[in-house]
Each structure stands twice: as structure tokens, then as C-alpha cells.
PDB file of C-alpha atoms in Angstrom:
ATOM      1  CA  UNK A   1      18.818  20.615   4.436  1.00  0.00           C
ATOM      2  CA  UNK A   2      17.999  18.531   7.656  1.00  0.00           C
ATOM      3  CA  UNK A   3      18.135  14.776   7.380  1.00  0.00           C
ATOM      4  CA  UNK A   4      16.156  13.061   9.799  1.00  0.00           C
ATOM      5  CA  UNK A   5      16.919   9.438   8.652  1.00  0.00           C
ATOM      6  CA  UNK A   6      20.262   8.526   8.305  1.00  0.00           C
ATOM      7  CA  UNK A   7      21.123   5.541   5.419  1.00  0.00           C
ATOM      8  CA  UNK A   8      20.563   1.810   6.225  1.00  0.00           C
ATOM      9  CA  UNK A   9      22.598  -0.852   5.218  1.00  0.00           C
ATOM     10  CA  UNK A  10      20.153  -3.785   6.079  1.00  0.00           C
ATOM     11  CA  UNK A  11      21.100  -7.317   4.445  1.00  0.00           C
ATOM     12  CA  UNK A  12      18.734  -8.673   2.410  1.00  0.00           C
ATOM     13  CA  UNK A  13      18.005 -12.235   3.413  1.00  0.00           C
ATOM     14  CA  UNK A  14      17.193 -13.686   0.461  1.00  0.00           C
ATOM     15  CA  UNK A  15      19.518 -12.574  -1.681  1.00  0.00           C
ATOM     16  CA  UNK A  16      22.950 -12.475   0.488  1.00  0.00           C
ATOM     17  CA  UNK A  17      24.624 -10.158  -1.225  1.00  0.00           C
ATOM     18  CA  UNK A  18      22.031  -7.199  -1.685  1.00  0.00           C
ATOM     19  CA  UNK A  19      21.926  -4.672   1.046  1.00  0.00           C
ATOM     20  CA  UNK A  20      18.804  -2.257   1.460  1.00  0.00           C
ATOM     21  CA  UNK A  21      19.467   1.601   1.602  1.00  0.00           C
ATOM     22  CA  UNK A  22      16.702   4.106   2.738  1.00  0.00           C
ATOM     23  CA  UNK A  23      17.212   7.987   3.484  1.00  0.00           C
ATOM     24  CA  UNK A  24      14.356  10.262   4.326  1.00  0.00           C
ATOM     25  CA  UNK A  25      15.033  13.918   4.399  1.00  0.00           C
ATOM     26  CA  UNK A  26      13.591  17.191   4.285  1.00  0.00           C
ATOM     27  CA  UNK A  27      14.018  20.370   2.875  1.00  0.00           C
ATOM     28  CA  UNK A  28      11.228  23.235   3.341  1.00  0.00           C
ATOM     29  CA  UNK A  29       7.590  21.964   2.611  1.00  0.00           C
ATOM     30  CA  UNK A  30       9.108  18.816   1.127  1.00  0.00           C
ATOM     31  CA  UNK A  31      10.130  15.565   2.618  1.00  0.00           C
ATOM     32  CA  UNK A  32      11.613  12.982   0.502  1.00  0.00           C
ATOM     33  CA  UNK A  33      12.034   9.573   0.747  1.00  0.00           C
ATOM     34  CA  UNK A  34      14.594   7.549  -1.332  1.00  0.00           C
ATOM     35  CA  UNK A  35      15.593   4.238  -1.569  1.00  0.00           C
ATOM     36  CA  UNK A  36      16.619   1.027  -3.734  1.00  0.00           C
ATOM     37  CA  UNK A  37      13.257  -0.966  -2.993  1.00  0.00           C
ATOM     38  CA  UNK A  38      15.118  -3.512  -1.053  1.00  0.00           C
ATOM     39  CA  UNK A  39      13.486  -4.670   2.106  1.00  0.00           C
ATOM     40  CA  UNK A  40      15.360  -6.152   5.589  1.00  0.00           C
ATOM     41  CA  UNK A  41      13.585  -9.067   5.661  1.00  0.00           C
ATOM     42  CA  UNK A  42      13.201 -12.802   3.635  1.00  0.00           C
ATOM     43  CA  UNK A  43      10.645 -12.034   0.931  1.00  0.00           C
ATOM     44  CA  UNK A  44       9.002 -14.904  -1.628  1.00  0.00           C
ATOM     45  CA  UNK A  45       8.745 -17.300  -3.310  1.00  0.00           C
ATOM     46  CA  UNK A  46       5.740 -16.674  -5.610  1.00  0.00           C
ATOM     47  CA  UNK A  47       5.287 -17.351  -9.403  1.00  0.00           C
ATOM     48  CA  UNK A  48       8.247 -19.042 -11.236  1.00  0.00           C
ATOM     49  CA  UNK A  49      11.501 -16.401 -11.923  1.00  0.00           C
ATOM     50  CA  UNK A  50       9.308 -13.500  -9.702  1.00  0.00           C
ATOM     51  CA  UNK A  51      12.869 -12.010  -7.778  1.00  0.00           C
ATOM     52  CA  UNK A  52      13.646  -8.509  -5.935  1.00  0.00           C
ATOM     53  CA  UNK A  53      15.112  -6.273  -8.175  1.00  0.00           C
ATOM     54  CA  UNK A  54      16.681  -3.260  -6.886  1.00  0.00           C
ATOM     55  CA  UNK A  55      15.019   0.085  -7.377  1.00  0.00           C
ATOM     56  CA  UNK A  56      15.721   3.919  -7.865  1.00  0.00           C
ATOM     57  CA  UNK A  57      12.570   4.857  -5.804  1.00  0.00           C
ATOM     58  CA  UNK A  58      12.459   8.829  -4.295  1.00  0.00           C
ATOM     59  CA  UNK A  59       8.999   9.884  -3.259  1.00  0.00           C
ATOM     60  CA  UNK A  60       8.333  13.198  -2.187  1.00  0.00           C
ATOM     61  CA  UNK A  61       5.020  14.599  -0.767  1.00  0.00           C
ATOM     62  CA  UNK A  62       3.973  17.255   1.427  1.00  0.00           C
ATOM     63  CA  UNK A  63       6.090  17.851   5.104  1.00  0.00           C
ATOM     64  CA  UNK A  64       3.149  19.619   5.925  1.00  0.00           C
ATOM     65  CA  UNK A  65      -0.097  18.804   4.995  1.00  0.00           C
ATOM     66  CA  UNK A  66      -2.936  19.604   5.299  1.00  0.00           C
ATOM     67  CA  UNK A  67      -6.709  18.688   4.971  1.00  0.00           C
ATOM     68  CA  UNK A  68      -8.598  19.617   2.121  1.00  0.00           C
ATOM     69  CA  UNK A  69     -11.951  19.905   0.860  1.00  0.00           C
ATOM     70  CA  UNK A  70     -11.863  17.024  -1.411  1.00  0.00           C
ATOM     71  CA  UNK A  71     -11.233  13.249  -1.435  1.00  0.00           C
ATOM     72  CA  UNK A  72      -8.608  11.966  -3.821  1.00  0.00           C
ATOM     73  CA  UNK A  73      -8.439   8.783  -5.148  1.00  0.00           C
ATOM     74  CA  UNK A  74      -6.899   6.606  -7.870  1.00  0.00           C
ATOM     75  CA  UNK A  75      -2.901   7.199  -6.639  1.00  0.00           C
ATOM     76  CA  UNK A  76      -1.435   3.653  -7.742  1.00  0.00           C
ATOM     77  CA  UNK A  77       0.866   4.114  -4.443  1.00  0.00           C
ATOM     78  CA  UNK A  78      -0.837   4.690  -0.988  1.00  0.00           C
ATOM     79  CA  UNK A  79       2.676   5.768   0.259  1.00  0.00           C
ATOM     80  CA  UNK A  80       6.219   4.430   1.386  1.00  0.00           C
ATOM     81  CA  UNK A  81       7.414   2.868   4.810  1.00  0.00           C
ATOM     82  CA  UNK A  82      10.010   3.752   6.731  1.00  0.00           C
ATOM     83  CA  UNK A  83      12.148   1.315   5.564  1.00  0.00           C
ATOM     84  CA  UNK A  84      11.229   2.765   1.692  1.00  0.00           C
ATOM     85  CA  UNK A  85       9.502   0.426   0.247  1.00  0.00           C
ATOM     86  CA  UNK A  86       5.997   1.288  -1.627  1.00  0.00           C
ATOM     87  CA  UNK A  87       2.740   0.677   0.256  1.00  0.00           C
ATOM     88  CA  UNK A  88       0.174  -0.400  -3.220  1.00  0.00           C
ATOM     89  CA  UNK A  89      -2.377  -2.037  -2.070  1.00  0.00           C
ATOM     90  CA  UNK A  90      -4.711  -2.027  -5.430  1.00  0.00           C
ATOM     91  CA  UNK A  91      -4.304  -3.547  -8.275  1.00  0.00           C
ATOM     92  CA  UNK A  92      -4.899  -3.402 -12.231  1.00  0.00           C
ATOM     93  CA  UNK A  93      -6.377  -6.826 -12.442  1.00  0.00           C
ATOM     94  CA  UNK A  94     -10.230  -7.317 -13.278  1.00  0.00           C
ATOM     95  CA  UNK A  95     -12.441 -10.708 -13.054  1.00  0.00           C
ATOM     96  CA  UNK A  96     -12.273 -11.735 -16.853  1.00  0.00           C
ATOM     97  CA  UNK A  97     -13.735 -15.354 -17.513  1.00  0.00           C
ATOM     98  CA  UNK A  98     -12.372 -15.752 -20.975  1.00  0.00           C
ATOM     99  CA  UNK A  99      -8.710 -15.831 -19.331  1.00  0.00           C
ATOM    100  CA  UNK A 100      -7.200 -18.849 -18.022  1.00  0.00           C
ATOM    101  CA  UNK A 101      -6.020 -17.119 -14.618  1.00  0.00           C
ATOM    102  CA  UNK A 102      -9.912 -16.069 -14.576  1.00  0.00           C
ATOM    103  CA  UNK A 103      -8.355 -11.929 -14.240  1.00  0.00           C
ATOM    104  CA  UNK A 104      -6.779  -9.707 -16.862  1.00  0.00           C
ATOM    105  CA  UNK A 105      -6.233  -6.402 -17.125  1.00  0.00           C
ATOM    106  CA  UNK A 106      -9.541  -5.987 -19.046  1.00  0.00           C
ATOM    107  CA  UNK A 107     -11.855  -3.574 -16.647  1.00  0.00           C
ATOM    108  CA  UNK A 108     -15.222  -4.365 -18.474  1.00  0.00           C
ATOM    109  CA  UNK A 109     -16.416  -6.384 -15.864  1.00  0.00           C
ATOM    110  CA  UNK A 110     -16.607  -3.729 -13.197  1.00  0.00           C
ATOM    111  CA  UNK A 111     -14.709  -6.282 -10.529  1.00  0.00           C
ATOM    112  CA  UNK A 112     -11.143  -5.492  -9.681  1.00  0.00           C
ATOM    113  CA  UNK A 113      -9.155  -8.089  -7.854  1.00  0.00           C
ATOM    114  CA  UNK A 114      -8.094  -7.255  -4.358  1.00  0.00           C
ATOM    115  CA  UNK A 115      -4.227  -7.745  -3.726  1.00  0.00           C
ATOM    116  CA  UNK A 116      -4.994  -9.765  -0.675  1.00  0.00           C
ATOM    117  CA  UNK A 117      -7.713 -11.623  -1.507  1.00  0.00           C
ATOM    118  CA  UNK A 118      -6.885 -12.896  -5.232  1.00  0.00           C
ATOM    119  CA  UNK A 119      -2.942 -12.438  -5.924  1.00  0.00           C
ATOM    120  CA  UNK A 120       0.068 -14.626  -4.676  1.00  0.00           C
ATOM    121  CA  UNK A 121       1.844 -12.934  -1.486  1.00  0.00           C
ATOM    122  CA  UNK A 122       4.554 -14.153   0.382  1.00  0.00           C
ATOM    123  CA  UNK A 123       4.906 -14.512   4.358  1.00  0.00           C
ATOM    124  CA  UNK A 124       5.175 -10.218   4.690  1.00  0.00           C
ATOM    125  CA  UNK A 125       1.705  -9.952   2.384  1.00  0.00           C
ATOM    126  CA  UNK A 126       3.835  -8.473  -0.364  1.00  0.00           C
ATOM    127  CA  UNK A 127       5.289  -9.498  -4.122  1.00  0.00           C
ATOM    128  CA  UNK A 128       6.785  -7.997  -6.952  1.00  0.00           C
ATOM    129  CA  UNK A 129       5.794  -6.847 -10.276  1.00  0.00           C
ATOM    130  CA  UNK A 130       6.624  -6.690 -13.650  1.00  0.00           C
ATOM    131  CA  UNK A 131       9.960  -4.900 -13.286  1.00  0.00           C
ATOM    132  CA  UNK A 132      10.992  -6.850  -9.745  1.00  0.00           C
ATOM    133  CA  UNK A 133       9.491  -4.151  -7.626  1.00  0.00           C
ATOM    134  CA  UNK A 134       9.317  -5.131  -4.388  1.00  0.00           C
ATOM    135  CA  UNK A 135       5.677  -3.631  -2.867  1.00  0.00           C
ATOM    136  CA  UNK A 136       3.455  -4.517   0.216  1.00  0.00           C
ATOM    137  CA  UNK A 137      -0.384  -5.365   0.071  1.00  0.00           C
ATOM    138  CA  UNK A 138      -0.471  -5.812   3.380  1.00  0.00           C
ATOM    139  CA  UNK A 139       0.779  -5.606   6.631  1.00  0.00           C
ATOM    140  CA  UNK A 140       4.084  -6.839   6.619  1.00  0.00           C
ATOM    141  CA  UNK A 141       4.775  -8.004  10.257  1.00  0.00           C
ATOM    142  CA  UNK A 142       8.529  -8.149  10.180  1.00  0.00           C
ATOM    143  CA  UNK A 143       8.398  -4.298   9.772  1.00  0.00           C
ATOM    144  CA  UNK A 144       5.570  -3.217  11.801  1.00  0.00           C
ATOM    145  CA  UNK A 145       7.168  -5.945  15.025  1.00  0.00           C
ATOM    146  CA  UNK A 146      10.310  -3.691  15.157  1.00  0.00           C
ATOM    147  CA  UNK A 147       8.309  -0.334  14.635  1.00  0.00           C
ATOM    148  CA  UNK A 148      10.157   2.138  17.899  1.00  0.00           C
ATOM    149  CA  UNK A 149       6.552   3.924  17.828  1.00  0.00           C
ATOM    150  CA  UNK A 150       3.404   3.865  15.877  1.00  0.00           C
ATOM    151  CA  UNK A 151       4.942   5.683  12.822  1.00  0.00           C
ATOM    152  CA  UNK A 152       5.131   3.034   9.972  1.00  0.00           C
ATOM    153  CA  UNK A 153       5.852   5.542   7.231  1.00  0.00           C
ATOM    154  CA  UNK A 154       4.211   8.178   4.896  1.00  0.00           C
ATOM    155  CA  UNK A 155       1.102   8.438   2.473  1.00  0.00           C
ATOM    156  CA  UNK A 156       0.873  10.200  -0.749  1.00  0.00           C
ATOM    157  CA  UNK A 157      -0.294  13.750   0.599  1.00  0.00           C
ATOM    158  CA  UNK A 158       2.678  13.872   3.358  1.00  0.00           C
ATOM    159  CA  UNK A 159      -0.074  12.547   6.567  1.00  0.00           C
ATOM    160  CA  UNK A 160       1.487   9.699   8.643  1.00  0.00           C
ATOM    161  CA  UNK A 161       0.552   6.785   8.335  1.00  0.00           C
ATOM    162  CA  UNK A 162       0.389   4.276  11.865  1.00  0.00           C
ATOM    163  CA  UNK A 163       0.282   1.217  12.335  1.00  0.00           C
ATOM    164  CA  UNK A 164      -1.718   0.183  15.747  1.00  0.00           C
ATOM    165  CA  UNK A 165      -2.690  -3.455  15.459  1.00  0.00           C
ATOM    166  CA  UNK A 166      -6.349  -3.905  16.600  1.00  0.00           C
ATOM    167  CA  UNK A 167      -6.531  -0.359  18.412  1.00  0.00           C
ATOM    168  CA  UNK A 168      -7.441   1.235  15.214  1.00  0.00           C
ATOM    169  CA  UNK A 169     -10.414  -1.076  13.209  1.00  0.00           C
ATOM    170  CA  UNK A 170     -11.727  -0.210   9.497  1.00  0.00           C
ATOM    171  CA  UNK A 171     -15.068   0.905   8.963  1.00  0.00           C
ATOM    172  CA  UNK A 172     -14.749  -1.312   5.382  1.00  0.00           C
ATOM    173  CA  UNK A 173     -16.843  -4.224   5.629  1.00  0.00           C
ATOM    174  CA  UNK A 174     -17.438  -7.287   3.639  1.00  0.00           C
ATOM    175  CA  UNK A 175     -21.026  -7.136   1.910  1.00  0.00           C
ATOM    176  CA  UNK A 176     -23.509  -9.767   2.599  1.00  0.00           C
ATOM    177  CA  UNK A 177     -25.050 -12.394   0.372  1.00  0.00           C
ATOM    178  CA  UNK A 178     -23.737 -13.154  -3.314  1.00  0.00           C
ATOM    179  CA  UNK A 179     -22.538 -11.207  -5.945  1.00  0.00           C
ATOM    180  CA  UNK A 180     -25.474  -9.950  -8.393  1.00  0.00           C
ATOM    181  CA  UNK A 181     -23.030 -10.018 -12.027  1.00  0.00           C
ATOM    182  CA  UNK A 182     -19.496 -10.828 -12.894  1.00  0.00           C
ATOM    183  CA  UNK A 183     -17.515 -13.785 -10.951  1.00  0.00           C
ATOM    184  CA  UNK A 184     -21.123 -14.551  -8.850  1.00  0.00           C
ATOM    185  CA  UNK A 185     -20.523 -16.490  -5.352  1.00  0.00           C
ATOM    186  CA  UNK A 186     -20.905 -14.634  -2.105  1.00  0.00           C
ATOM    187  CA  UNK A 187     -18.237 -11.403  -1.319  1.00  0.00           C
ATOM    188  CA  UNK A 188     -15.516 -13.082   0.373  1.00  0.00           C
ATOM    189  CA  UNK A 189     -12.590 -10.621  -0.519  1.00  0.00           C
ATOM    190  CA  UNK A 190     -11.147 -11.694  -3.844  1.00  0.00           C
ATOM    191  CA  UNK A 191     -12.383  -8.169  -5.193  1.00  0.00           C
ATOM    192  CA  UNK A 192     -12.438  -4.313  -4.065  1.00  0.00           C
ATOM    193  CA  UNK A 193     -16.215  -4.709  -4.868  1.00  0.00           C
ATOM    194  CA  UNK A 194     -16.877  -7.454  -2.003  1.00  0.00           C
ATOM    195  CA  UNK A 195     -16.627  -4.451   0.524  1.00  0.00           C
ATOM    196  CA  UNK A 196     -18.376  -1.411   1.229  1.00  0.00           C
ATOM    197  CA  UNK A 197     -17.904   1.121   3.702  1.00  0.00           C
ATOM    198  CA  UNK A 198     -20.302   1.293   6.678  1.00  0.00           C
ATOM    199  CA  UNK A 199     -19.824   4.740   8.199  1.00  0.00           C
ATOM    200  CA  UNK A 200     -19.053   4.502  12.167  1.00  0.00           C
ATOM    201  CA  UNK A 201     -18.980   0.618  12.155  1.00  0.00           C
ATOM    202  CA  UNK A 202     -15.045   0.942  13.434  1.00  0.00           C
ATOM    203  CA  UNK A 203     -13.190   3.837  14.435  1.00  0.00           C
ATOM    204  CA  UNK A 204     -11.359   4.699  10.839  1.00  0.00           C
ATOM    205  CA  UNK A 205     -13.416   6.883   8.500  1.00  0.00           C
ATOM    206  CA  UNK A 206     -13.431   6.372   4.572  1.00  0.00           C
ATOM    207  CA  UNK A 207      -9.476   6.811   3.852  1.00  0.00           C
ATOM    208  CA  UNK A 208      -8.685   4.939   7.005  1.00  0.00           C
ATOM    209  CA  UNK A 209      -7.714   8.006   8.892  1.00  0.00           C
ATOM    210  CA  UNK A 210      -8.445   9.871  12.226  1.00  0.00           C
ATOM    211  CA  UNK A 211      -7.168  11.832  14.873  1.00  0.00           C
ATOM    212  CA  UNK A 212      -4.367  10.682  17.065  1.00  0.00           C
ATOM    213  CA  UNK A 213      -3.190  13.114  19.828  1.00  0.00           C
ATOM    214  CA  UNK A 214      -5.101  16.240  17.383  1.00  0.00           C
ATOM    215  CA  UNK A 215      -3.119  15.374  14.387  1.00  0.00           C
ATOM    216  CA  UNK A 216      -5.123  13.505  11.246  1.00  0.00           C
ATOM    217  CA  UNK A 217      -3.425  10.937  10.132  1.00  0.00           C
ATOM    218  CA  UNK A 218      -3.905   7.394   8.207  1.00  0.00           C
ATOM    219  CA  UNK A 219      -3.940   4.169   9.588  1.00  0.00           C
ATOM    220  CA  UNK A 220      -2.345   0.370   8.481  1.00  0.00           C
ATOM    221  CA  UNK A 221      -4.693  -2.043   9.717  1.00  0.00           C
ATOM    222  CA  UNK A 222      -5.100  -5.836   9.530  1.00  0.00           C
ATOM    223  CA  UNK A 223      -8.291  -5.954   7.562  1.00  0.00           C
ATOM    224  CA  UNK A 224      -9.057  -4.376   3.904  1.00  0.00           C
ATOM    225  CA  UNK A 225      -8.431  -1.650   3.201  1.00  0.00           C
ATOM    226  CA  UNK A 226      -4.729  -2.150   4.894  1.00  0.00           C
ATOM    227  CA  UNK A 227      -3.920   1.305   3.715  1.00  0.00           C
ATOM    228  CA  UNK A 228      -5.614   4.151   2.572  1.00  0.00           C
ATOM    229  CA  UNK A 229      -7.406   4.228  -0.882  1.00  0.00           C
ATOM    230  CA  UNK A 230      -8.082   7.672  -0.659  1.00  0.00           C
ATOM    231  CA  UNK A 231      -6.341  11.103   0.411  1.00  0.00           C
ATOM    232  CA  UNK A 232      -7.583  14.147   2.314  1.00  0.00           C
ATOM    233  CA  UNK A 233      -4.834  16.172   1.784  1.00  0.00           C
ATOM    234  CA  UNK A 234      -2.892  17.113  -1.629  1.00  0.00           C
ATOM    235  CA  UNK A 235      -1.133  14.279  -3.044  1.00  0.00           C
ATOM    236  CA  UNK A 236       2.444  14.276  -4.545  1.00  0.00           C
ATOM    237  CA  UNK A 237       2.232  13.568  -8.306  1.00  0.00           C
ATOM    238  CA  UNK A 238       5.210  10.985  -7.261  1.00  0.00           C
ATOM    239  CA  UNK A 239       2.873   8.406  -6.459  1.00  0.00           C
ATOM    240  CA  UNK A 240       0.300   8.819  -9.313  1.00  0.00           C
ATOM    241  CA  UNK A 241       1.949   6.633 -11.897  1.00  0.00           C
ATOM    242  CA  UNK A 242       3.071   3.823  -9.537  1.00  0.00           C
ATOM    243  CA  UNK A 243       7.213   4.326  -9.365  1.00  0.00           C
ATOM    244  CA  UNK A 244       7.831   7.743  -8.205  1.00  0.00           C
ATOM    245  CA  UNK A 245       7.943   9.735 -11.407  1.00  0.00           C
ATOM    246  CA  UNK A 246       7.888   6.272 -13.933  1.00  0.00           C
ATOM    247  CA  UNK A 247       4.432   4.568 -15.058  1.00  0.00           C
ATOM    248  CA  UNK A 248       3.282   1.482 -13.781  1.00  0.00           C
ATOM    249  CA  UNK A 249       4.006  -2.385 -15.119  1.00  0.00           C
ATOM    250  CA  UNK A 250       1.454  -4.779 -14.627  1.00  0.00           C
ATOM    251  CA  UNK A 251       1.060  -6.210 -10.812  1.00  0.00           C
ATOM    252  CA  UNK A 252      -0.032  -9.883 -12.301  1.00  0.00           C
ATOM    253  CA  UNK A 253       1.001 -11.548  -9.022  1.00  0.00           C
TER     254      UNK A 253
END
């Protein structure tokens, strides 16, 4: 087996005594990523008793993908960073008027909350869920400002993902107007359905990827959809249910 990332002991801020632990590794076709979901950085506060648990997280995708003929979409993670923890930038929360948050998990009205535009996130555009998971919506700048190189970590069908600040620029853009049904008001980012992708408008196609130096791969970037929503290559049934091989809780915020 070669190991390419030796383990971390990073202190976690916020919590003193918890240490974060990452090792990435591969063996053959398959590169693995495993860690305890702790990040290296202060994280919070959000909604009352929301705290970092630690994780058993071990993704594995492809060490050497490649593209496809289809588009995949619907993973629950995008991928993991570096530093191992979970890159989920949708969410299971739908514009529901009868509830007294005004979301629920109720899909009938068609508009699904955007992580970034309708949940609580602390300074590193992250929270936790149900369980204490620890998982970013966003770009967490504590990470990407002590990046050695582009390489912020991996998405679900093994591509890189990079993270190059304002070099690399969405082609998702915010609709104009108001919204014809549902929450009504004009498309200001509190739901996936504010946005729509204009082909060629930045340099990122659908999934947020391109080529960089003849290699596809996917890009963070600062503006929705911070990670990629959708795969060209084959993705790992690791990051279908949410927690490596473990279904989803609820991401409430």
C-alpha cells in the first residue's frame, strides 16, 4: 500500500482537548480517505447544544478517474478535503409555510433551501447536523489560506477538486425578477431554485469543472455552487447516503 498522507494531530480549538486525525492512502484504483470529522480550526456557535462530534468517516472513490458519458447527480456528499472533513453543500430542507422555521423536510413545494443562503453557518461557512457532523457549505477560509497548492481535496468520482479564489468563476447565476410560486420575492439565494446555469457566462461548466494543465478537474469557488452538484466521472457509492457507507440525519441548521 502507498500512503501519501501521513496522520495529523491538529488541536481542535474549540474543544481543547479533541485532536483531528486525517490519513489519505491508496491502494490500486482506490484512494481512501479517513478521518474523525474533526477540523483544525474554531468552528460555531450556531443553534443551542449544536457541538462537533467526532466521526468514523473513510471515503473512498476512484484514484483514477475518468470522464464519462453521463452526468451524475443527487450524491448527498460532493467530496472530502484534505484535512477530511465532508464537502455537502445541499441540503434536505424545502420552503414549507405551514412550519414555524418557514422549511421542513417536506419537498412538495419544489424549493429546496440553499446551505448558504437559508441555514445558520459559522465563520468557516460550515455546521453540523443531526449526529454532530462537522460539514462545510462553503468555502472555509482557514483551510483553503494554508492550502501548499491548489489541491483542496477530492470529489465523489476520485477528480480533484481546487480551490483558486476568483481565477476560476461559476457559470451559476442568480435568476432575475421574482419567484413565480412557493416562498415568492425576487431569487436572492435562499434556494437551489434562485439560480440557473448560463452556459459560458464564467469559465466553470455545469459541475464546476474544467481543465487545468490537461487534467479535468472540479473547482471550490466563492459563489453558489461552492462545489460541484454534479459528477462526470463514476462516483463512489461512499458518498451517496451522506456518511461514507451510513444514511443521512437531517441537516436542519
Amino acid at each position: 500500500m502507498k500512503t501519501l498522507g501521513t496522520t495529523l494531530a491538529l488541536t481542535l480549538l474549540t474543544g481543547g482537548a479533541v485532536q483531528a486525525h486525517v490519513t489519505i492512502t491508496v491502494d490500486g484504483d482506490q484512494r481512501c480517505i479517513a478521518s474523525n470529522g474533526v477540523p483544525d480550526h474554531e468552528t460555531g456557535p450556531w443553534r443551542a447544544g449544536a457541538t462537533v462530534e467526532e466521526q468514523d468517516h473513510r471515503f473512498c472513490m476512484d484514484a483514477t478517474p475518468g470522464l464519462t458519458d453521463t452526468i451524475t447527480r443527487g450524491a448527498r456528499v460532493s467530496g472530502i478535503t484534505l484535512t477530511g472533513i465532508p464537502l455537502r453543500p445541499g441540503t434536505a430542507e424545502y420552503y414549507d409555510a405551514t412550519s414555524e422555521r418557514g422549511y421542513s423536510r417536506d419537498p412538495s413545494s419544489g424549493w429546496n433551501v440553499e446551505g448558504m443562503g437559508g441555514l445558520i453557518m459559522d465563520a468557516q461557512n460550515a455546521h453540523v447536523d443531526g449526529q454532530g457532523m462537522y460539514h462545510y457549505h462553503g468555502i472555509p477560509s482557514a483551510v483553503t489560506s494554508q492550502l501548499e497548492s491548489t489541491l483542496f481535496g477530492y470529489a465523489a468520482d476520485g477528480f480533484e477538486i481546487h480551490y483558486m479564489g476568483d481565477q476560476a468563476q461559476s457559470s451559476w447565476q442568480l435568476k432575475s425578477g421574482e419567484r413565480d410560486s412557493g416562498p415568492g420575492g425576487v431569487h436572492d439565494g435562499t434556494y437551489e431554485q434562485d439560480y440557473e446555469y448560463v452556459a459560458q457566462s464564467g469559465t466553470l461548466d455545469e459541475c464546476n469543472g474544467a481543465l487545468l494543465d490537461g487534467q479535468y478537474v472540479y473547482f471550490a469557488t466563492d459563489t453558489y455552487p461552492f462545489f460541484p452538484r454534479c459528477f462526470k466521472g463514476t462516483v463512489s457509492s461512499d458518498f451517496i447516503g451522506g456518511r461514507g457507507d451510513q444514511p443521512p440525519p437531517g441537516d436542519g441548521g
